[in-house]
mmCIF file of N, CA and C in Angstrom:
data_model
loop_
_atom_site.group_PDB
_atom_site.id
_atom_site.type_symbol
_atom_site.label_atom_id
_atom_site.label_comp_id
_atom_site.label_asym_id
_atom_site.label_seq_id
_atom_site.Cartn_x
_atom_site.Cartn_y
_atom_site.Cartn_z
ATOM 1 N N UNK A 1 285.870 -8.531 42.247
ATOM 2 C CA UNK A 1 287.528 -8.643 42.130
ATOM 3 C C UNK A 1 287.794 -9.256 43.554
ATOM 4 N N UNK A 2 288.526 -10.067 43.370
ATOM 5 C CA UNK A 2 289.455 -10.480 44.986
ATOM 6 C C UNK A 2 290.078 -9.558 45.054
ATOM 7 N N UNK A 3 291.263 -9.570 46.813
ATOM 8 C CA UNK A 3 291.292 -8.102 47.378
ATOM 9 C C UNK A 3 292.985 -8.606 46.316
ATOM 10 N N UNK A 4 293.358 -9.783 46.429
ATOM 11 C CA UNK A 4 294.594 -10.308 45.564
ATOM 12 C C UNK A 4 294.453 -9.513 43.940
ATOM 13 N N UNK A 5 293.277 -9.168 43.432
ATOM 14 C CA UNK A 5 293.680 -8.939 42.251
ATOM 15 C C UNK A 5 293.565 -7.409 42.433
ATOM 16 N N UNK A 6 293.079 -6.715 43.544
ATOM 17 C CA UNK A 6 292.770 -5.206 43.522
ATOM 18 C C UNK A 6 293.499 -4.668 43.454
ATOM 19 N N UNK A 7 295.069 -5.374 44.896
ATOM 20 C CA UNK A 7 295.969 -5.158 45.162
ATOM 21 C C UNK A 7 297.337 -5.161 44.199
ATOM 22 N N UNK A 8 297.027 -6.448 43.410
ATOM 23 C CA UNK A 8 297.737 -6.682 41.983
ATOM 24 C C UNK A 8 297.865 -5.427 41.013
ATOM 25 N N UNK A 9 296.659 -5.600 40.598
ATOM 26 C CA UNK A 9 295.890 -3.968 39.641
ATOM 27 C C UNK A 9 296.542 -2.223 39.861
ATOM 28 N N UNK A 10 296.412 -2.519 41.577
ATOM 29 C CA UNK A 10 297.412 -1.317 41.809
ATOM 30 C C UNK A 10 298.790 -1.132 41.667
ATOM 31 N N UNK A 11 299.391 -2.192 41.753
ATOM 32 C CA UNK A 11 300.553 -2.450 41.941
ATOM 33 C C UNK A 11 300.973 -2.013 40.510
ATOM 34 N N UNK A 12 300.005 -2.388 39.723
ATOM 35 C CA UNK A 12 300.938 -2.250 38.236
ATOM 36 C C UNK A 12 300.273 -0.778 37.607
ATOM 37 N N UNK A 13 299.233 -0.303 38.443
ATOM 38 C CA UNK A 13 298.782 1.388 38.002
ATOM 39 C C UNK A 13 299.619 1.837 38.814
ATOM 40 N N UNK A 14 300.415 1.877 39.847
ATOM 41 C CA UNK A 14 301.070 3.066 40.574
ATOM 42 C C UNK A 14 302.813 2.572 39.273
ATOM 43 N N UNK A 15 302.955 1.404 38.998
ATOM 44 C CA UNK A 15 304.473 1.055 38.473
ATOM 45 C C UNK A 15 304.089 1.890 37.322
ATOM 46 N N UNK A 16 303.633 2.085 36.074
ATOM 47 C CA UNK A 16 303.405 2.604 35.349
ATOM 48 C C UNK A 16 303.102 3.717 35.211
ATOM 49 N N UNK A 17 302.983 4.693 36.057
ATOM 50 C CA UNK A 17 302.850 6.403 36.276
ATOM 51 C C UNK A 17 304.234 6.546 37.208
ATOM 52 N N UNK A 18 304.910 5.411 37.556
ATOM 53 C CA UNK A 18 306.127 5.777 38.163
ATOM 54 C C UNK A 18 306.938 6.399 37.231
ATOM 55 N N UNK A 19 307.489 7.660 37.629
ATOM 56 C CA UNK A 19 309.068 7.598 36.659
ATOM 57 C C UNK A 19 310.304 7.218 37.009
ATOM 58 N N UNK A 20 310.727 6.249 35.730
ATOM 59 C CA UNK A 20 311.723 5.509 35.852
ATOM 60 C C UNK A 20 313.016 7.002 36.690
ATOM 61 N N UNK A 21 313.820 6.789 37.342
ATOM 62 C CA UNK A 21 315.470 7.497 38.377
ATOM 63 C C UNK A 21 316.245 7.042 37.599
ATOM 64 N N UNK A 22 317.330 7.898 36.599
ATOM 65 C CA UNK A 22 318.284 6.885 35.943
ATOM 66 C C UNK A 22 319.646 7.436 37.625
ATOM 67 N N UNK A 23 320.188 6.127 37.118
ATOM 68 C CA UNK A 23 320.764 5.436 38.327
ATOM 69 C C UNK A 23 322.309 5.882 38.146
ATOM 70 N N UNK A 24 323.167 6.908 39.055
ATOM 71 C CA UNK A 24 324.321 7.346 38.456
ATOM 72 C C UNK A 24 325.580 6.814 39.621
ATOM 73 N N UNK A 25 326.768 6.077 39.229
ATOM 74 C CA UNK A 25 327.182 5.684 40.267
ATOM 75 C C UNK A 25 328.652 6.161 40.130
ATOM 76 N N UNK A 26 329.327 6.851 41.499
ATOM 77 C CA UNK A 26 330.020 8.036 41.926
ATOM 78 C C UNK A 26 331.361 6.637 41.944
ATOM 79 N N UNK A 27 332.326 7.509 42.309
ATOM 80 C CA UNK A 27 333.854 7.203 42.384
ATOM 81 C C UNK A 27 333.641 6.222 44.019
ATOM 82 N N UNK A 28 332.622 6.753 44.596
ATOM 83 C CA UNK A 28 332.881 6.087 45.994
ATOM 84 C C UNK A 28 331.787 4.704 46.074
ATOM 85 N N UNK A 29 330.833 4.433 45.004
ATOM 86 C CA UNK A 29 330.253 3.789 44.884
ATOM 87 C C UNK A 29 330.829 2.014 44.098
ATOM 88 N N UNK A 30 331.249 2.712 42.858
ATOM 89 C CA UNK A 30 332.701 1.905 42.513
ATOM 90 C C UNK A 30 333.797 1.064 43.357
ATOM 91 N N UNK A 31 333.947 2.436 44.493
ATOM 92 C CA UNK A 31 335.446 1.418 45.382
ATOM 93 C C UNK A 31 334.581 0.738 45.989
ATOM 94 N N UNK A 32 333.302 0.682 46.404
ATOM 95 C CA UNK A 32 332.908 -0.054 47.683
ATOM 96 C C UNK A 32 332.274 -1.449 47.048
ATOM 97 N N UNK A 33 332.158 -1.537 45.724
ATOM 98 C CA UNK A 33 331.484 -2.603 44.742
ATOM 99 C C UNK A 33 332.855 -3.320 44.949
ATOM 100 N N UNK A 34 334.103 -2.833 44.765
ATOM 101 C CA UNK A 34 334.994 -3.425 44.386
ATOM 102 C C UNK A 34 335.777 -3.948 45.129
ATOM 103 N N UNK A 35 335.753 -3.263 46.612
ATOM 104 C CA UNK A 35 336.314 -3.817 47.713
ATOM 105 C C UNK A 35 335.531 -5.079 48.331
ATOM 106 N N UNK A 36 334.024 -4.856 47.576
ATOM 107 C CA UNK A 36 333.500 -5.764 48.297
ATOM 108 C C UNK A 36 334.263 -7.302 47.538
ATOM 109 N N UNK A 37 333.989 -7.116 45.958
ATOM 110 C CA UNK A 37 334.374 -8.398 45.632
ATOM 111 C C UNK A 37 335.825 -8.941 45.811
ATOM 112 N N UNK A 38 336.595 -7.623 46.446
ATOM 113 C CA UNK A 38 337.573 -8.547 46.587
ATOM 114 C C UNK A 38 337.492 -9.184 48.472
ATOM 115 N N UNK A 39 336.909 -9.082 48.976
ATOM 116 C CA UNK A 39 336.863 -9.110 50.254
ATOM 117 C C UNK A 39 336.107 -10.887 50.091
ATOM 118 N N UNK A 40 335.266 -10.579 49.101
ATOM 119 C CA UNK A 40 334.210 -11.817 48.563
ATOM 120 C C UNK A 40 335.527 -12.838 48.097
ATOM 121 N N UNK A 41 336.748 -12.454 47.320
ATOM 122 C CA UNK A 41 337.104 -13.300 46.744
ATOM 123 C C UNK A 41 338.343 -14.271 48.112
ATOM 124 N N UNK A 42 338.478 -13.210 49.023
ATOM 125 C CA UNK A 42 339.852 -13.383 50.048
ATOM 126 C C UNK A 42 339.047 -14.569 50.893
ATOM 127 N N UNK A 43 337.353 -14.388 51.235
ATOM 128 C CA UNK A 43 337.112 -14.796 51.954
ATOM 129 C C UNK A 43 336.668 -16.468 51.354
ATOM 130 N N UNK A 44 336.647 -16.394 50.396
ATOM 131 C CA UNK A 44 336.156 -17.912 49.404
ATOM 132 C C UNK A 44 337.553 -18.564 49.547
ATOM 133 N N UNK A 45 338.532 -18.090 49.350
ATOM 134 C CA UNK A 45 340.091 -18.358 49.266
ATOM 135 C C UNK A 45 340.567 -18.874 50.631
ATOM 136 N N UNK A 46 340.226 -18.076 51.834
ATOM 137 C CA UNK A 46 340.183 -18.601 52.840
ATOM 138 C C UNK A 46 339.096 -19.797 53.273
ATOM 139 N N UNK A 47 338.350 -20.158 53.198
ATOM 140 C CA UNK A 47 337.650 -20.476 53.354
ATOM 141 C C UNK A 47 337.963 -22.438 52.453
ATOM 142 N N UNK A 48 338.356 -22.543 51.124
ATOM 143 C CA UNK A 48 338.972 -23.368 50.794
ATOM 144 C C UNK A 48 340.535 -24.134 51.112
ATOM 145 N N UNK A 49 340.811 -22.933 51.354
ATOM 146 C CA UNK A 49 342.328 -23.217 51.801
ATOM 147 C C UNK A 49 342.125 -24.090 53.333
ATOM 148 N N UNK A 50 341.493 -23.375 54.353
ATOM 149 C CA UNK A 50 340.313 -23.978 55.849
ATOM 150 C C UNK A 50 340.353 -25.410 55.100
ATOM 151 N N UNK A 51 339.492 -25.260 54.524
ATOM 152 C CA UNK A 51 338.533 -26.529 54.026
ATOM 153 C C UNK A 51 339.951 -27.956 53.966
ATOM 154 N N UNK A 52 340.624 -27.563 52.932
ATOM 155 C CA UNK A 52 341.734 -28.409 52.150
ATOM 156 C C UNK A 52 342.844 -28.670 53.563
ATOM 157 N N UNK A 53 343.337 -28.222 54.575
ATOM 158 C CA UNK A 53 344.070 -27.914 55.945
ATOM 159 C C UNK A 53 343.087 -29.058 56.874
ATOM 160 N N UNK A 54 341.680 -28.715 56.750
ATOM 161 C CA UNK A 54 341.242 -29.774 57.587
ATOM 162 C C UNK A 54 340.813 -31.138 57.050
ATOM 163 N N UNK A 55 340.974 -31.218 55.713
ATOM 164 C CA UNK A 55 341.247 -32.577 55.014
ATOM 165 C C UNK A 55 342.243 -33.262 55.154
ATOM 166 N N UNK A 56 343.302 -31.789 55.464
ATOM 167 C CA UNK A 56 344.550 -32.832 55.665
ATOM 168 C C UNK A 56 345.366 -33.012 54.226
ATOM 169 N N UNK A 57 345.184 -32.468 53.288
ATOM 170 C CA UNK A 57 345.452 -32.463 52.243
ATOM 171 C C UNK A 57 345.734 -30.945 51.749
ATOM 172 N N UNK A 58 346.926 -29.998 51.949
ATOM 173 C CA UNK A 58 347.028 -28.755 51.479
ATOM 174 C C UNK A 58 347.450 -28.606 49.947
ATOM 175 N N UNK A 59 347.118 -27.590 49.351
ATOM 176 C CA UNK A 59 347.415 -27.637 47.983
ATOM 177 C C UNK A 59 348.398 -26.987 47.792
ATOM 178 N N UNK A 60 349.180 -27.747 46.832
ATOM 179 C CA UNK A 60 351.188 -27.220 46.917
ATOM 180 C C UNK A 60 351.216 -27.072 45.592
ATOM 181 N N UNK A 61 351.565 -25.999 45.658
ATOM 182 C CA UNK A 61 352.257 -25.611 43.948
ATOM 183 C C UNK A 61 353.122 -26.801 43.276
ATOM 184 N N UNK A 62 352.962 -27.094 42.116
ATOM 185 C CA UNK A 62 353.668 -28.313 41.461
ATOM 186 C C UNK A 62 355.563 -27.757 41.752
ATOM 187 N N UNK A 63 356.342 -28.742 42.167
ATOM 188 C CA UNK A 63 357.500 -28.562 42.242
ATOM 189 C C UNK A 63 358.260 -28.845 40.916
ATOM 190 N N UNK A 64 357.875 -29.776 40.314
ATOM 191 C CA UNK A 64 358.302 -29.879 38.660
ATOM 192 C C UNK A 64 357.246 -29.850 37.818
ATOM 193 N N UNK A 65 357.788 -29.822 36.985
ATOM 194 C CA UNK A 65 356.965 -29.606 35.756
ATOM 195 C C UNK A 65 356.133 -31.192 35.013
ATOM 196 N N UNK A 66 355.032 -30.987 34.948
ATOM 197 C CA UNK A 66 354.328 -32.106 34.732
ATOM 198 C C UNK A 66 355.150 -32.654 33.595
ATOM 199 N N UNK A 67 354.783 -34.319 33.644
ATOM 200 C CA UNK A 67 355.579 -34.883 32.360
ATOM 201 C C UNK A 67 354.521 -34.824 30.892
ATOM 202 N N UNK A 68 355.648 -34.768 30.156
ATOM 203 C CA UNK A 68 355.135 -34.659 28.312
ATOM 204 C C UNK A 68 354.329 -36.319 28.007
ATOM 205 N N UNK A 69 353.619 -35.960 27.624
ATOM 206 C CA UNK A 69 353.260 -37.397 27.102
ATOM 207 C C UNK A 69 353.328 -37.029 25.544
ATOM 208 N N UNK A 70 354.222 -38.392 25.027
ATOM 209 C CA UNK A 70 354.933 -38.155 23.784
ATOM 210 C C UNK A 70 354.092 -39.704 22.910
ATOM 211 N N UNK A 71 353.997 -39.630 21.478
ATOM 212 C CA UNK A 71 353.509 -39.978 20.139
ATOM 213 C C UNK A 71 352.559 -41.448 21.214
ATOM 214 N N UNK A 72 351.478 -40.991 20.433
ATOM 215 C CA UNK A 72 350.412 -42.332 21.382
ATOM 216 C C UNK A 72 350.351 -43.070 19.747
#
């Protein structure tokens, strides 16, 4: 057997005998996840806004309603 095969077999054997731990999330972990998601959304929004401003075409809300296409 090669060294790689021995290392792989010992990893498989170790994982087979390892007991899985149950992961329990507490309130602090949930808060951290929500804050990270909010930070990523905010950073992405600022990035897109900055790129639009750099391109000279800021995103604007529509000032009027879109025309309705009637009767085709």
